[in-house]
């Protein structure tokens, strides 16, 4: 028998995502009622600029007092899409204190304070869902947290930022430089006016922290994630990748150590072979590989951002939270029983592509090879080109630790015959 009293929802934020959530809740009200088992009512929308025109959003629901909205006591679920740390953290905590469950799209907050938020939700018998915080519409958090709960996940590898993927894709397909590709991304609306969070890797690092924590049942915060952006990637790097049969992508990589005693989480540009499925992920799309012992390799692909895709993930969580309210139960909370340490980047083992500017004279290659050997870094291939006394030397290594490679590069810089290190990039996805 369907309950007639509606479940009440408070919406915090009504920008691109929030307005789409409100629209879907209004236009699909009958379907949501049927799927949940009770009517769902949008009880209030907290915004900072109440006079802004929001098509399709009932003006009578708009308020600037977000705290009063979440404190009402009759709110069943709070949907938070304002982003940032504060006031989002205080509002979510207040929502839990007043008996509401929370659906959030706030990757930065979950990556930084996920443990505390989960603890607050558990204490109050409430839900905390955040599918929309990672990879937009792509179902990823729920499969990791629920569908693969009985399996052992060993690796999560993927493209989780659409802006950087668009920029790198344009650099690869058109030969454009970084600045030109960024300008195009901005003009098309893929990049914000201030693109720092995307191009410097902060956005992807927050997502990596969330994915690693869920996949490995341990606590991983944003500070645990090694982060490098794409601002130093050049057209020459893209060209070098092409000569190797590769392309360049900004990857989020979360791995369980071979002995199972630690994990790593990192975000950085990397060359991947054109034969790898991630190499064909174009434009602003996202794709994530999950490698599990029993399930094998799974790939999740789709739009990773935007109003409608992100709203789709929010509504999926909203339906789950509302169903749990009706059943007087809660969904899965934090699982951090393994308490695995996060290893530093220096311990990570991978291949490297190093481009050196060197003097064009006999013996240079032998000197460079000796430095690599002295630091225990094995060379896979070498390519040398020279003209008018100057040369470029491109070295691709076998697998080595980041610490060993760093020491090798420092030693190379001290050679008189090495004019400079043009670029260093990891090679992944073999």
C-alpha positions as CSV (number, residue, x, y, z in Angstrom):
1,X,0.0,0.0,0.0
2,X,1.4,3.4,-1.1
3,X,2.0,6.0,1.6
4,X,0.1,9.2,0.9
5,X,2.1,11.6,3.1
6,X,4.9,12.9,0.9
7,X,8.6,12.6,1.7
8,X,10.0,16.1,1.9
9,X,13.2,17.2,0.1
10,X,15.3,20.3,0.8
11,X,17.6,21.4,-2.1
12,X,20.7,23.3,-1.3
13,X,21.9,25.1,-4.4
14,X,20.1,25.8,-7.6
15,X,22.8,26.3,-10.3
16,X,23.3,24.1,-13.3
17,X,22.8,20.9,-11.4
18,X,20.4,22.0,-8.8
19,X,18.0,23.6,-11.3
20,X,18.0,20.3,-13.3
21,X,17.3,18.3,-10.1
22,X,14.3,20.6,-9.4
23,X,13.0,20.3,-12.9
24,X,13.2,16.5,-13.0
25,X,11.6,16.2,-9.6
26,X,8.7,18.4,-10.9
27,X,8.2,16.9,-14.3
28,X,8.8,13.2,-13.3
29,X,6.9,13.4,-10.0
30,X,4.5,10.6,-10.9
31,X,7.3,8.2,-11.9
32,X,9.3,9.0,-8.8
33,X,6.3,8.4,-6.6
34,X,5.7,5.0,-8.3
35,X,9.4,4.0,-7.9
36,X,9.8,5.1,-4.3
37,X,6.3,4.1,-3.0
38,X,5.4,7.5,-1.7
39,X,5.1,11.0,-3.1
40,X,8.2,13.2,-3.1
41,X,7.8,16.9,-2.4
42,X,10.4,19.6,-3.0
43,X,9.9,21.5,0.2
44,X,12.5,24.3,-0.2
45,X,15.4,25.5,-2.3
46,X,18.3,27.4,-0.6
47,X,20.2,29.9,-2.8
48,X,22.6,32.8,-2.4
49,X,21.0,35.0,-5.1
50,X,17.2,34.8,-4.8
51,X,16.5,37.4,-7.6
52,X,18.2,35.3,-10.3
53,X,15.8,33.9,-12.9
54,X,15.5,30.1,-12.7
55,X,13.2,28.8,-15.4
56,X,10.9,26.0,-14.2
57,X,11.8,26.5,-10.5
58,X,8.8,27.5,-8.3
59,X,9.7,31.0,-6.9
60,X,7.8,30.3,-3.6
61,X,10.3,27.6,-2.7
62,X,13.3,29.9,-2.9
63,X,15.0,30.9,0.4
64,X,18.3,32.4,1.4
65,X,18.3,30.8,4.8
66,X,19.8,27.3,4.2
67,X,20.3,26.6,7.9
68,X,16.6,27.3,8.7
69,X,15.6,25.0,5.9
70,X,17.6,22.0,7.0
71,X,16.5,22.6,10.7
72,X,12.8,22.4,9.9
73,X,12.4,18.9,11.3
74,X,10.0,17.7,8.6
75,X,12.7,17.3,6.0
76,X,13.4,13.7,5.1
77,X,16.3,14.2,2.6
78,X,18.7,17.1,2.0
79,X,20.2,17.3,-1.5
80,X,23.5,19.3,-1.4
81,X,24.8,20.7,-4.7
82,X,26.4,23.9,-3.6
83,X,30.0,22.5,-3.5
84,X,33.0,23.6,-1.5
85,X,33.8,22.8,2.1
86,X,31.8,25.5,4.0
87,X,29.0,26.1,4.5
88,X,28.2,22.7,2.9
89,X,29.9,20.7,5.8
90,X,28.0,22.6,8.5
91,X,24.7,22.3,6.6
92,X,25.1,18.5,6.1
93,X,26.0,18.0,9.7
94,X,22.9,20.0,10.8
95,X,20.7,17.9,8.4
96,X,21.9,14.7,10.1
97,X,21.2,16.3,13.6
98,X,17.6,16.9,12.5
99,X,17.0,13.4,11.2
100,X,17.5,14.0,7.5
101,X,19.5,11.8,5.1
102,X,21.8,13.5,2.7
103,X,22.5,13.2,-1.0
104,X,25.6,15.2,-2.1
105,X,27.6,15.9,-5.3
106,X,30.4,17.5,-3.3
107,X,33.6,15.6,-4.2
108,X,35.9,18.0,-2.4
109,X,34.0,17.7,0.9
110,X,33.6,13.9,0.7
111,X,37.3,13.5,-0.1
112,X,38.4,15.7,2.8
113,X,35.9,14.8,5.5
114,X,34.1,11.6,4.3
115,X,35.0,9.7,7.5
116,X,33.5,12.4,9.8
117,X,30.4,12.7,7.6
118,X,29.8,9.0,7.6
119,X,30.2,8.9,11.4
120,X,27.6,11.7,11.8
121,X,25.2,9.9,9.5
122,X,25.7,6.6,11.4
123,X,25.1,8.3,14.8
124,X,21.8,9.6,13.6
125,X,20.7,6.6,11.6
126,X,20.7,8.5,8.4
127,X,22.1,7.9,4.9
128,X,24.9,9.6,3.1
129,X,25.0,9.1,-0.7
130,X,27.3,10.8,-3.2
131,X,27.2,9.0,-6.5
132,X,27.2,12.4,-8.3
133,X,30.6,13.3,-6.7
134,X,32.5,11.0,-9.0
135,X,32.1,10.8,-12.8
136,X,28.7,12.5,-13.3
137,X,26.1,10.1,-14.6
138,X,28.3,7.1,-14.7
139,X,27.3,4.5,-12.0
140,X,30.6,4.0,-10.2
141,X,30.3,4.6,-6.5
142,X,27.3,2.2,-6.1
143,X,28.9,-0.7,-8.1
144,X,32.1,-0.4,-6.0
145,X,30.2,-0.1,-2.7
146,X,27.5,-2.6,-3.3
147,X,27.8,-4.7,-6.5
148,X,31.5,-5.6,-5.9
149,X,31.2,-5.7,-2.1
150,X,31.9,-9.5,-2.1
151,X,34.9,-9.2,-4.4
152,X,38.4,-7.9,-4.0
153,X,39.2,-4.9,-6.1
154,X,42.9,-4.5,-6.9
155,X,43.0,-1.5,-9.2
156,X,40.9,1.4,-10.4
157,X,42.3,3.3,-13.4
158,X,40.5,5.9,-15.3
159,X,39.8,9.3,-16.8
160,X,37.6,11.2,-14.3
161,X,37.8,14.8,-15.5
162,X,36.1,15.8,-18.7
163,X,37.8,19.2,-19.1
164,X,41.4,17.9,-19.1
165,X,40.4,15.0,-21.4
166,X,38.9,17.5,-23.9
167,X,42.1,19.6,-23.8
168,X,44.4,16.6,-24.2
169,X,42.2,15.2,-27.0
170,X,42.3,18.5,-28.9
171,X,46.1,18.7,-28.5
172,X,46.3,15.2,-29.9
173,X,43.9,15.5,-32.8
174,X,44.7,19.0,-34.0
175,X,48.3,19.6,-32.9
176,X,47.3,22.6,-30.8
177,X,49.3,23.7,-27.8
178,X,48.0,23.6,-24.3
179,X,46.9,27.3,-24.2
180,X,45.0,27.0,-27.5
181,X,43.2,23.9,-26.4
182,X,42.3,25.5,-23.1
183,X,40.8,28.5,-24.9
184,X,38.7,26.2,-27.0
185,X,37.5,24.3,-23.9
186,X,36.6,27.6,-22.2
187,X,34.7,28.9,-25.3
188,X,32.7,25.6,-25.5
189,X,31.8,25.7,-21.8
190,X,33.9,22.7,-20.8
191,X,36.3,24.8,-18.7
192,X,35.5,27.2,-16.0
193,X,36.7,30.8,-16.1
194,X,39.2,29.7,-13.4
195,X,40.1,26.2,-14.6
196,X,42.7,25.6,-11.8
197,X,40.7,22.8,-10.1
198,X,40.6,20.8,-13.3
199,X,43.9,21.5,-15.1
200,X,46.0,21.2,-11.9
201,X,44.4,17.9,-11.1
202,X,42.5,18.8,-7.8
203,X,39.2,17.7,-9.1
204,X,40.5,14.3,-10.3
205,X,42.5,13.9,-7.1
206,X,39.3,14.3,-4.9
207,X,37.6,11.6,-7.0
208,X,40.6,9.3,-6.8
209,X,40.5,9.6,-3.0
210,X,36.8,8.7,-2.9
211,X,37.3,5.7,-5.3
212,X,40.3,4.4,-3.5
213,X,38.6,4.5,-0.1
214,X,35.6,2.6,-1.4
215,X,37.5,0.1,-3.5
216,X,40.0,-0.8,-0.8
217,X,37.9,-0.4,2.3
218,X,40.3,2.0,3.8
219,X,40.4,5.7,4.5
220,X,42.0,7.8,1.8
221,X,41.8,11.6,1.9
222,X,42.7,14.2,-0.7
223,X,46.0,14.8,1.1
224,X,47.0,11.1,0.5
225,X,46.7,11.5,-3.3
226,X,49.7,12.4,-5.4
227,X,48.6,15.1,-7.8
228,X,50.0,16.5,-11.1
229,X,48.1,18.5,-13.6
230,X,48.3,18.9,-17.4
231,X,49.6,22.5,-17.6
232,X,53.2,21.3,-18.3
233,X,52.1,18.9,-21.1
234,X,53.4,20.3,-24.4
235,X,52.8,19.6,-28.1
236,X,56.2,17.9,-28.1
237,X,55.0,15.5,-25.5
238,X,52.0,14.7,-27.5
239,X,54.1,14.2,-30.6
240,X,56.5,11.9,-28.7
241,X,53.6,9.8,-27.5
242,X,52.4,9.4,-31.1
243,X,55.8,8.2,-32.2
244,X,55.5,5.5,-29.5
245,X,52.0,4.5,-30.6
246,X,50.5,6.2,-27.5
247,X,48.4,9.1,-26.5
248,X,48.4,11.3,-23.4
249,X,45.6,11.2,-20.8
250,X,45.2,12.6,-17.3
251,X,44.7,9.4,-15.2
252,X,43.5,8.7,-11.8
253,X,45.1,5.5,-10.6
254,X,44.3,3.7,-7.4
255,X,46.1,0.4,-6.7
256,X,46.5,-2.2,-4.0
257,X,50.1,-3.2,-3.4
258,X,51.2,-6.7,-4.6
259,X,51.5,-7.9,-1.0
260,X,48.2,-6.4,-0.1
261,X,49.6,-4.4,2.8
262,X,49.2,-0.9,1.4
263,X,47.5,1.1,-1.4
264,X,48.5,4.0,-3.6
265,X,46.4,6.8,-5.1
266,X,47.7,9.2,-7.7
267,X,46.6,11.6,-10.5
268,X,49.0,12.6,-13.3
269,X,49.4,12.7,-17.1
270,X,50.5,9.5,-18.6
271,X,51.2,8.0,-22.0
272,X,48.9,5.0,-22.8
273,X,49.1,2.7,-25.8
274,X,46.5,3.4,-28.6
275,X,45.4,-0.2,-28.2
276,X,44.2,0.5,-24.6
277,X,40.4,1.2,-24.4
278,X,41.0,4.4,-22.5
279,X,43.0,5.8,-25.5
280,X,39.7,6.1,-27.5
281,X,37.9,8.1,-24.8
282,X,37.4,11.4,-26.6
283,X,36.1,14.9,-25.9
284,X,34.8,15.5,-22.4
285,X,33.8,11.9,-21.7
286,X,35.0,9.9,-18.7
287,X,35.9,6.2,-18.4
288,X,37.0,4.1,-15.5
289,X,38.5,0.6,-15.4
290,X,37.9,-1.5,-12.3
291,X,40.0,-4.7,-11.9
292,X,38.7,-7.2,-9.4
293,X,39.8,-10.8,-8.6
294,X,36.5,-12.5,-9.4
295,X,34.8,-10.0,-11.7
296,X,37.9,-9.4,-13.8
297,X,38.2,-6.1,-15.7
298,X,35.1,-3.9,-15.8
299,X,34.8,-0.6,-17.8
300,X,32.4,2.3,-16.9
301,X,32.0,4.9,-19.6
302,X,29.9,8.0,-20.1
303,X,29.5,11.8,-19.6
304,X,31.3,12.8,-16.5
305,X,29.8,16.2,-15.9
306,X,27.0,18.6,-16.9
307,X,23.6,19.5,-15.4
308,X,21.6,16.6,-16.7
309,X,24.1,13.8,-16.2
310,X,25.0,14.9,-12.7
311,X,21.3,15.4,-11.8
312,X,20.7,11.8,-13.0
313,X,23.1,10.5,-10.4
314,X,21.6,12.8,-7.7
315,X,18.1,11.5,-8.4
316,X,19.3,7.9,-8.3
317,X,20.7,8.5,-4.8
318,X,17.5,10.4,-3.8
319,X,15.3,7.5,-4.8
320,X,17.5,5.1,-2.7
321,X,17.5,7.5,0.3
322,X,13.7,7.9,0.1
323,X,13.2,4.1,-0.2
324,X,15.3,3.6,2.9
325,X,13.3,6.2,4.8
326,X,10.1,4.3,4.0
327,X,11.6,1.0,5.1
328,X,13.1,2.6,8.2
329,X,16.5,1.4,7.3
330,X,19.8,2.8,5.9
331,X,22.0,1.9,3.0
332,X,25.7,0.9,3.2
333,X,27.9,3.3,5.2
334,X,31.6,3.7,5.4
335,X,33.7,0.5,5.1
336,X,37.2,1.1,6.3
337,X,38.0,-2.1,8.1
338,X,41.3,-2.9,6.3
339,X,43.0,0.3,7.7
340,X,45.6,0.0,4.9
341,X,48.3,2.7,4.8
342,X,48.7,4.8,1.7
343,X,52.2,4.5,0.3
344,X,54.1,7.6,-0.9
345,X,54.6,8.3,-4.6
346,X,58.2,7.4,-4.3
347,X,57.2,3.7,-3.8
348,X,55.1,3.6,-7.0
349,X,56.5,1.4,-9.8
350,X,55.9,2.4,-13.4
351,X,57.6,3.1,-16.7
352,X,58.9,6.5,-17.7
353,X,59.4,8.5,-20.9
354,X,62.2,11.1,-20.4
355,X,63.3,13.7,-23.0
356,X,66.7,15.2,-22.5
357,X,68.5,18.1,-24.3
358,X,72.1,17.0,-24.7
359,X,75.3,17.9,-26.5
360,X,75.6,16.3,-29.9
361,X,79.0,14.6,-29.5
362,X,80.4,11.1,-29.0
363,X,80.0,9.4,-25.6
364,X,76.9,11.2,-24.4
365,X,74.6,8.2,-24.7
366,X,77.1,6.1,-22.8
367,X,77.2,8.7,-20.0
368,X,73.5,8.8,-19.8
369,X,73.1,5.0,-19.8
370,X,75.7,4.8,-17.0
371,X,73.7,7.1,-14.8
372,X,70.5,5.1,-15.3
373,X,72.4,1.9,-14.5
374,X,74.0,3.3,-11.3
375,X,70.5,4.1,-10.0
376,X,69.0,0.7,-10.9
377,X,66.8,2.0,-13.7
378,X,66.7,-0.3,-16.7
379,X,66.4,1.3,-20.2
380,X,63.9,-0.1,-22.6
381,X,64.5,2.1,-25.7
382,X,66.5,5.1,-26.7
383,X,66.0,7.6,-29.6
384,X,68.6,10.3,-30.4
385,X,68.4,13.1,-32.9
386,X,71.2,15.7,-33.3
387,X,71.9,18.9,-35.3
388,X,74.4,21.7,-35.0
389,X,76.0,20.6,-31.8
390,X,72.7,20.1,-29.9
391,X,70.7,16.9,-29.7
392,X,67.6,15.4,-28.1
393,X,67.7,12.1,-26.3
394,X,64.4,10.3,-25.6
395,X,64.7,7.4,-23.1
396,X,61.9,5.0,-22.2
397,X,62.6,2.9,-19.1
398,X,61.4,-0.5,-17.9
399,X,59.4,-0.4,-14.7
400,X,61.1,1.5,-11.9
401,X,60.2,3.3,-8.7
402,X,59.4,7.0,-8.7
403,X,62.1,7.5,-6.1
404,X,64.8,5.8,-8.3
405,X,63.7,7.8,-11.3
406,X,63.9,11.0,-9.3
407,X,67.4,10.3,-8.2
408,X,68.4,9.4,-11.7
409,X,67.1,12.6,-13.1
410,X,68.9,14.6,-10.4
411,X,72.1,12.9,-11.4
412,X,71.5,13.5,-15.1
413,X,71.2,17.2,-14.4
414,X,74.7,17.3,-13.0
415,X,76.2,16.0,-16.3
416,X,78.0,18.6,-18.3
417,X,76.7,17.0,-21.5
418,X,73.0,17.3,-20.4
419,X,71.7,20.8,-21.2
420,X,68.3,20.2,-19.6
421,X,65.4,17.8,-18.9
422,X,62.7,18.7,-21.4
423,X,60.0,16.5,-20.0
424,X,59.3,13.4,-17.9
425,X,56.1,11.5,-18.3
426,X,54.9,8.1,-17.0
427,X,53.8,5.3,-19.3
428,X,50.8,3.3,-18.1
429,X,48.1,0.9,-19.4
430,X,50.2,-1.9,-20.8
